[in-house]
Amino acid sequence: MDASSTTAADEKNVSSAALKATARQLLVELGAGGLSLEAVAAGSGLAVADVETVFPHRDDLLTALLTDAYNESGAAMEQADQAAKDSEAPAGARLLAVARALRQWSVDNPAEFALTYGSPVPGYHAPQDTVPPASRTPAVLAGIVRSALESGELAPPRRVVPGPPLIRPEAAALFGSVPPEPFTDVIERGIVLWSNLIGLLAFEVFSRTHDSVRDQSAFFDFAIAVSAENVGIEISLA
């Protein structure tokens, strides 16, 4: 092969993984809104055209980073849940374990957390193929709630949703089906739990509770236990 035909991309052994690693570093410095192919090229020592051979547009790169973030955080939760199940832990212990796993991932990867759960990136719209990886987090929560229901661990609600169901069919499909009385609104309650979890993490990652909470870890566990009670799951913090 003629050496003169070797491109800069070949010489640098450009790969999707290497470019994404550079992009993750830039997320910390620039935020998702400031990320560009030009910045990734400069950070990688490449021409923009070389980056474009892997990620033709900025949105392709953002989608790859977003997909990785969803998959990595979802996998952390799934692994924590599997470990809890292997030890025959009750639903409350499983729920606390997966919440802690997502918290650890979020604290360790604040830029990726901001990309997934922070402000929308101007001009970017996540494509449909990000939905399955994004669904891994609520799917883990739904699996624990469903298991608690099937095992009899779920306590009946003190307050029921007034009127017809408030969920879309997709939410019912993720859970499996709408449960019978008196648990017909458990999916709505599960969505509240999910939103509480993400909100707690946002407050911590974006330093909204540092001036008011003395012990972030203990406060997080307490807040998850309170949120779990609303679903009907008891978490022991003893």
mmCIF file of C-alpha atoms in Angstrom:
data_model
loop_
_atom_site.group_PDB
_atom_site.id
_atom_site.type_symbol
_atom_site.label_atom_id
_atom_site.label_comp_id
_atom_site.label_asym_id
_atom_site.label_seq_id
_atom_site.Cartn_x
_atom_site.Cartn_y
_atom_site.Cartn_z
ATOM 1 C CA MET A 1 0.000 0.000 0.000
ATOM 2 C CA ASP A 2 1.321 3.437 -0.932
ATOM 3 C CA ALA A 3 2.100 5.362 2.262
ATOM 4 C CA SER A 4 0.962 8.567 0.579
ATOM 5 C CA SER A 5 -2.578 7.182 0.433
ATOM 6 C CA THR A 6 -2.759 6.715 4.209
ATOM 7 C CA THR A 7 -5.137 9.260 5.689
ATOM 8 C CA ALA A 8 -4.757 11.109 8.952
ATOM 9 C CA ALA A 9 -7.665 9.066 10.261
ATOM 10 C CA ASP A 10 -5.811 5.831 9.484
ATOM 11 C CA GLU A 11 -2.625 7.111 11.122
ATOM 12 C CA LYS A 12 -4.505 8.105 14.259
ATOM 13 C CA ASN A 13 -6.485 4.842 14.253
ATOM 14 C CA VAL A 14 -9.727 6.762 14.453
ATOM 15 C CA SER A 15 -12.548 4.859 16.009
ATOM 16 C CA SER A 16 -15.966 5.658 17.317
ATOM 17 C CA ALA A 17 -14.800 4.857 20.847
ATOM 18 C CA ALA A 18 -11.832 7.227 20.660
ATOM 19 C CA LEU A 19 -13.913 10.079 19.314
ATOM 20 C CA LYS A 20 -16.581 9.541 21.937
ATOM 21 C CA ALA A 21 -13.920 9.566 24.645
ATOM 22 C CA THR A 22 -12.764 12.962 23.429
ATOM 23 C CA ALA A 23 -16.344 14.163 23.204
ATOM 24 C CA ARG A 24 -17.000 13.110 26.808
ATOM 25 C CA GLN A 25 -14.073 15.202 27.966
ATOM 26 C CA LEU A 26 -15.449 18.147 26.010
ATOM 27 C CA LEU A 27 -18.885 17.659 27.569
ATOM 28 C CA VAL A 28 -17.312 18.493 30.916
ATOM 29 C CA GLU A 29 -15.664 21.619 29.554
ATOM 30 C CA LEU A 30 -18.221 22.872 27.045
ATOM 31 C CA GLY A 31 -21.497 21.209 27.929
ATOM 32 C CA ALA A 32 -23.660 19.458 25.369
ATOM 33 C CA GLY A 33 -24.699 22.729 23.754
ATOM 34 C CA GLY A 34 -21.079 23.618 23.033
ATOM 35 C CA LEU A 35 -20.113 20.267 21.584
ATOM 36 C CA SER A 36 -19.174 20.321 17.895
ATOM 37 C CA LEU A 37 -17.366 18.142 15.395
ATOM 38 C CA GLU A 38 -14.760 20.886 15.081
ATOM 39 C CA ALA A 39 -14.043 20.728 18.801
ATOM 40 C CA VAL A 40 -13.805 16.935 18.746
ATOM 41 C CA ALA A 41 -11.494 17.068 15.754
ATOM 42 C CA ALA A 42 -9.229 19.577 17.468
ATOM 43 C CA GLY A 43 -9.218 17.549 20.669
ATOM 44 C CA SER A 44 -8.340 14.397 18.723
ATOM 45 C CA GLY A 45 -5.676 15.970 16.544
ATOM 46 C CA LEU A 46 -7.665 15.274 13.391
ATOM 47 C CA ALA A 47 -9.239 17.124 10.537
ATOM 48 C CA VAL A 48 -12.992 17.649 10.737
ATOM 49 C CA ALA A 49 -13.376 15.513 7.610
ATOM 50 C CA ASP A 50 -11.842 12.573 9.475
ATOM 51 C CA VAL A 51 -14.365 12.909 12.274
ATOM 52 C CA GLU A 52 -17.167 13.163 9.744
ATOM 53 C CA THR A 53 -16.277 9.725 8.384
ATOM 54 C CA VAL A 54 -17.463 8.314 11.722
ATOM 55 C CA PHE A 55 -20.033 10.916 12.796
ATOM 56 C CA PRO A 56 -21.297 12.851 9.764
ATOM 57 C CA HIS A 57 -23.164 15.387 11.898
ATOM 58 C CA ARG A 58 -23.016 16.715 15.447
ATOM 59 C CA ASP A 59 -26.397 15.127 16.123
ATOM 60 C CA ASP A 60 -24.985 11.691 15.259
ATOM 61 C CA LEU A 61 -22.318 12.191 17.908
ATOM 62 C CA LEU A 62 -24.828 13.420 20.493
ATOM 63 C CA THR A 63 -27.047 10.431 19.789
ATOM 64 C CA ALA A 64 -24.113 8.059 20.293
ATOM 65 C CA LEU A 65 -23.191 9.725 23.586
ATOM 66 C CA LEU A 66 -26.803 9.741 24.733
ATOM 67 C CA THR A 67 -27.269 6.075 23.858
ATOM 68 C CA ASP A 68 -24.094 5.122 25.705
ATOM 69 C CA ALA A 69 -25.182 7.093 28.770
ATOM 70 C CA TYR A 70 -28.580 5.434 28.878
ATOM 71 C CA ASN A 71 -27.066 1.987 28.373
ATOM 72 C CA GLU A 72 -24.307 2.458 30.950
ATOM 73 C CA SER A 73 -26.631 3.811 33.631
ATOM 74 C CA GLY A 74 -29.264 1.197 32.841
ATOM 75 C CA ALA A 75 -26.685 -1.574 33.025
ATOM 76 C CA ALA A 76 -25.500 -0.324 36.429
ATOM 77 C CA MET A 77 -29.062 -0.563 37.728
ATOM 78 C CA GLU A 78 -29.657 -3.983 36.183
ATOM 79 C CA GLN A 79 -26.457 -5.366 37.699
ATOM 80 C CA ALA A 80 -27.367 -3.996 41.125
ATOM 81 C CA ASP A 81 -30.828 -5.511 40.886
ATOM 82 C CA GLN A 82 -29.461 -8.884 39.816
ATOM 83 C CA ALA A 83 -27.054 -8.915 42.755
ATOM 84 C CA ALA A 84 -29.917 -8.075 45.133
ATOM 85 C CA LYS A 85 -32.095 -10.798 43.628
ATOM 86 C CA ASP A 86 -29.267 -13.314 43.878
ATOM 87 C CA SER A 87 -29.123 -12.602 47.610
ATOM 88 C CA GLU A 88 -32.916 -13.045 47.804
ATOM 89 C CA ALA A 89 -33.396 -9.445 48.938
ATOM 90 C CA PRO A 90 -36.938 -8.111 49.344
ATOM 91 C CA ALA A 91 -38.371 -5.542 46.974
ATOM 92 C CA GLY A 92 -37.397 -2.611 49.191
ATOM 93 C CA ALA A 93 -33.749 -3.635 49.303
ATOM 94 C CA ARG A 94 -33.747 -4.174 45.545
ATOM 95 C CA LEU A 95 -35.232 -0.740 44.966
ATOM 96 C CA LEU A 96 -32.696 0.955 47.210
ATOM 97 C CA ALA A 97 -29.855 -0.940 45.524
ATOM 98 C CA VAL A 98 -30.809 0.164 42.008
ATOM 99 C CA ALA A 99 -31.407 3.744 43.128
ATOM 100 C CA ARG A 100 -27.975 3.832 44.723
ATOM 101 C CA ALA A 101 -26.445 2.387 41.559
ATOM 102 C CA LEU A 102 -27.950 5.136 39.429
ATOM 103 C CA ARG A 103 -26.831 7.730 41.974
ATOM 104 C CA GLN A 104 -23.255 6.446 41.841
ATOM 105 C CA TRP A 105 -23.246 6.525 38.051
ATOM 106 C CA SER A 106 -24.694 10.046 38.040
ATOM 107 C CA VAL A 107 -22.174 11.398 40.547
ATOM 108 C CA ASP A 108 -19.314 9.737 38.665
ATOM 109 C CA ASN A 109 -20.561 11.009 35.276
ATOM 110 C CA PRO A 110 -22.150 14.432 35.845
ATOM 111 C CA ALA A 111 -21.684 15.579 32.253
ATOM 112 C CA GLU A 112 -23.390 12.487 30.883
ATOM 113 C CA PHE A 113 -26.154 12.866 33.472
ATOM 114 C CA ALA A 114 -26.647 16.461 32.328
ATOM 115 C CA LEU A 115 -26.833 15.276 28.726
ATOM 116 C CA THR A 116 -29.537 12.722 29.518
ATOM 117 C CA TYR A 117 -31.559 14.567 32.150
ATOM 118 C CA GLY A 118 -30.513 18.207 31.929
ATOM 119 C CA SER A 119 -31.719 21.010 29.718
ATOM 120 C CA PRO A 120 -32.472 20.085 26.086
ATOM 121 C CA VAL A 121 -29.630 20.727 23.653
ATOM 122 C CA PRO A 122 -30.654 23.558 21.306
ATOM 123 C CA GLY A 123 -31.480 22.212 17.858
ATOM 124 C CA TYR A 124 -31.167 18.554 18.833
ATOM 125 C CA HIS A 125 -34.011 16.059 18.845
ATOM 126 C CA ALA A 126 -33.231 12.536 20.009
ATOM 127 C CA PRO A 127 -34.213 9.937 17.389
ATOM 128 C CA GLN A 128 -36.578 7.069 18.045
ATOM 129 C CA ASP A 129 -33.768 4.554 18.384
ATOM 130 C CA THR A 130 -32.748 6.150 21.695
ATOM 131 C CA VAL A 131 -36.064 5.053 23.239
ATOM 132 C CA PRO A 132 -35.069 1.424 24.038
ATOM 133 C CA PRO A 133 -31.893 2.398 25.916
ATOM 134 C CA ALA A 134 -33.749 5.234 27.663
ATOM 135 C CA SER A 135 -36.372 2.722 28.785
ATOM 136 C CA ARG A 136 -33.892 0.601 30.724
ATOM 137 C CA THR A 137 -34.071 2.774 33.854
ATOM 138 C CA PRO A 138 -37.881 2.779 34.203
ATOM 139 C CA ALA A 139 -37.949 -0.886 33.172
ATOM 140 C CA VAL A 140 -35.789 -1.832 36.168
ATOM 141 C CA LEU A 141 -38.066 0.126 38.507
ATOM 142 C CA ALA A 142 -41.162 -1.392 36.911
ATOM 143 C CA GLY A 143 -39.738 -4.884 37.303
ATOM 144 C CA ILE A 144 -39.215 -4.384 41.023
ATOM 145 C CA VAL A 145 -42.697 -2.958 41.543
ATOM 146 C CA ARG A 146 -44.232 -5.775 39.499
ATOM 147 C CA SER A 147 -42.291 -8.356 41.515
ATOM 148 C CA ALA A 148 -43.508 -6.775 44.767
ATOM 149 C CA LEU A 149 -47.070 -6.944 43.497
ATOM 150 C CA GLU A 150 -46.761 -10.599 42.509
ATOM 151 C CA SER A 151 -45.101 -11.604 45.782
ATOM 152 C CA GLY A 152 -47.631 -9.795 47.953
ATOM 153 C CA GLU A 153 -45.077 -7.263 49.242
ATOM 154 C CA LEU A 154 -46.920 -4.286 47.781
ATOM 155 C CA ALA A 155 -49.114 -2.390 50.239
ATOM 156 C CA PRO A 156 -52.473 -1.040 49.008
ATOM 157 C CA PRO A 157 -52.506 2.719 48.306
ATOM 158 C CA ARG A 158 -53.959 5.195 50.779
ATOM 159 C CA ARG A 159 -55.083 7.498 47.974
ATOM 160 C CA VAL A 160 -56.273 6.355 44.554
ATOM 161 C CA VAL A 161 -56.044 8.270 41.314
ATOM 162 C CA PRO A 162 -59.415 9.977 40.785
ATOM 163 C CA GLY A 163 -61.141 9.305 37.501
ATOM 164 C CA PRO A 164 -59.796 7.296 34.566
ATOM 165 C CA PRO A 165 -56.168 6.116 34.262
ATOM 166 C CA LEU A 166 -53.619 8.877 33.690
ATOM 167 C CA ILE A 167 -51.083 6.781 31.803
ATOM 168 C CA ARG A 168 -50.443 6.198 28.133
ATOM 169 C CA PRO A 169 -50.636 2.682 26.657
ATOM 170 C CA GLU A 170 -46.839 2.608 26.319
ATOM 171 C CA ALA A 171 -46.458 2.861 30.090
ATOM 172 C CA ALA A 172 -48.877 0.008 30.664
ATOM 173 C CA ALA A 173 -46.990 -2.069 28.075
ATOM 174 C CA LEU A 174 -43.684 -1.438 29.861
ATOM 175 C CA PHE A 175 -45.197 -2.625 33.142
ATOM 176 C CA GLY A 176 -46.907 -5.588 31.496
ATOM 177 C CA SER A 177 -50.561 -4.760 32.130
ATOM 178 C CA VAL A 178 -52.752 -2.622 34.338
ATOM 179 C CA PRO A 179 -52.938 -4.410 37.714
ATOM 180 C CA PRO A 180 -56.255 -5.317 39.345
ATOM 181 C CA GLU A 181 -57.856 -3.504 42.271
ATOM 182 C CA PRO A 182 -56.685 -2.083 44.603
ATOM 183 C CA PHE A 183 -53.472 -1.564 42.632
ATOM 184 C CA THR A 184 -54.876 -0.135 39.398
ATOM 185 C CA ASP A 185 -52.904 3.102 39.800
ATOM 186 C CA VAL A 186 -49.557 1.499 40.645
ATOM 187 C CA ILE A 187 -48.135 2.491 37.251
ATOM 188 C CA GLU A 188 -48.907 6.152 37.924
ATOM 189 C CA ARG A 189 -47.230 5.739 41.299
ATOM 190 C CA GLY A 190 -44.238 4.122 39.635
ATOM 191 C CA ILE A 191 -43.846 7.108 37.338
ATOM 192 C CA VAL A 192 -43.892 9.377 40.396
ATOM 193 C CA LEU A 193 -41.130 7.225 41.914
ATOM 194 C CA TRP A 194 -39.106 7.450 38.694
ATOM 195 C CA SER A 195 -39.475 11.233 38.479
ATOM 196 C CA ASN A 196 -38.596 11.585 42.170
ATOM 197 C CA LEU A 197 -35.442 9.537 41.620
ATOM 198 C CA ILE A 198 -34.286 11.647 38.689
ATOM 199 C CA GLY A 199 -35.200 14.844 40.527
ATOM 200 C CA LEU A 200 -33.167 13.822 43.569
ATOM 201 C CA LEU A 201 -30.178 13.108 41.369
ATOM 202 C CA ALA A 202 -30.551 16.401 39.514
ATOM 203 C CA PHE A 203 -30.601 18.284 42.805
ATOM 204 C CA GLU A 204 -27.405 16.585 43.909
ATOM 205 C CA VAL A 205 -25.501 16.604 40.617
ATOM 206 C CA PHE A 206 -26.389 20.250 39.976
ATOM 207 C CA SER A 207 -25.598 21.195 43.610
ATOM 208 C CA ARG A 208 -29.112 22.205 44.628
ATOM 209 C CA THR A 209 -29.024 20.502 48.045
ATOM 210 C CA HIS A 210 -25.426 21.050 49.151
ATOM 211 C CA ASP A 211 -26.332 24.133 51.199
ATOM 212 C CA SER A 212 -29.265 22.472 52.935
ATOM 213 C CA VAL A 213 -28.410 18.784 53.334
ATOM 214 C CA ARG A 214 -25.635 17.704 55.703
ATOM 215 C CA ASP A 215 -25.327 14.084 54.548
ATOM 216 C CA GLN A 216 -26.127 13.577 50.863
ATOM 217 C CA SER A 217 -26.009 9.767 50.974
ATOM 218 C CA ALA A 218 -28.264 9.446 54.009
ATOM 219 C CA PHE A 219 -30.672 12.034 52.628
ATOM 220 C CA PHE A 220 -30.846 10.194 49.317
ATOM 221 C CA ASP A 221 -31.663 6.886 51.000
ATOM 222 C CA PHE A 222 -34.327 8.557 53.144
ATOM 223 C CA ALA A 223 -35.902 10.269 50.131
ATOM 224 C CA ILE A 224 -36.030 7.011 48.173
ATOM 225 C CA ALA A 225 -37.653 5.288 51.153
ATOM 226 C CA VAL A 226 -40.295 8.039 51.334
ATOM 227 C CA SER A 227 -40.920 7.790 47.586
ATOM 228 C CA ALA A 228 -41.138 3.995 47.804
ATOM 229 C CA GLU A 229 -43.839 4.241 50.477
ATOM 230 C CA ASN A 230 -46.026 6.068 47.987
ATOM 231 C CA VAL A 231 -45.774 3.070 45.660
ATOM 232 C CA GLY A 232 -46.414 0.620 48.472
ATOM 233 C CA ILE A 233 -42.887 -0.692 49.011
ATOM 234 C CA GLU A 234 -41.188 -0.549 52.398
ATOM 235 C CA ILE A 235 -37.473 0.199 52.560
ATOM 236 C CA SER A 236 -35.695 -0.520 55.817
ATOM 237 C CA LEU A 237 -32.923 1.965 56.600
ATOM 238 C CA ALA A 238 -31.913 0.383 59.891
#
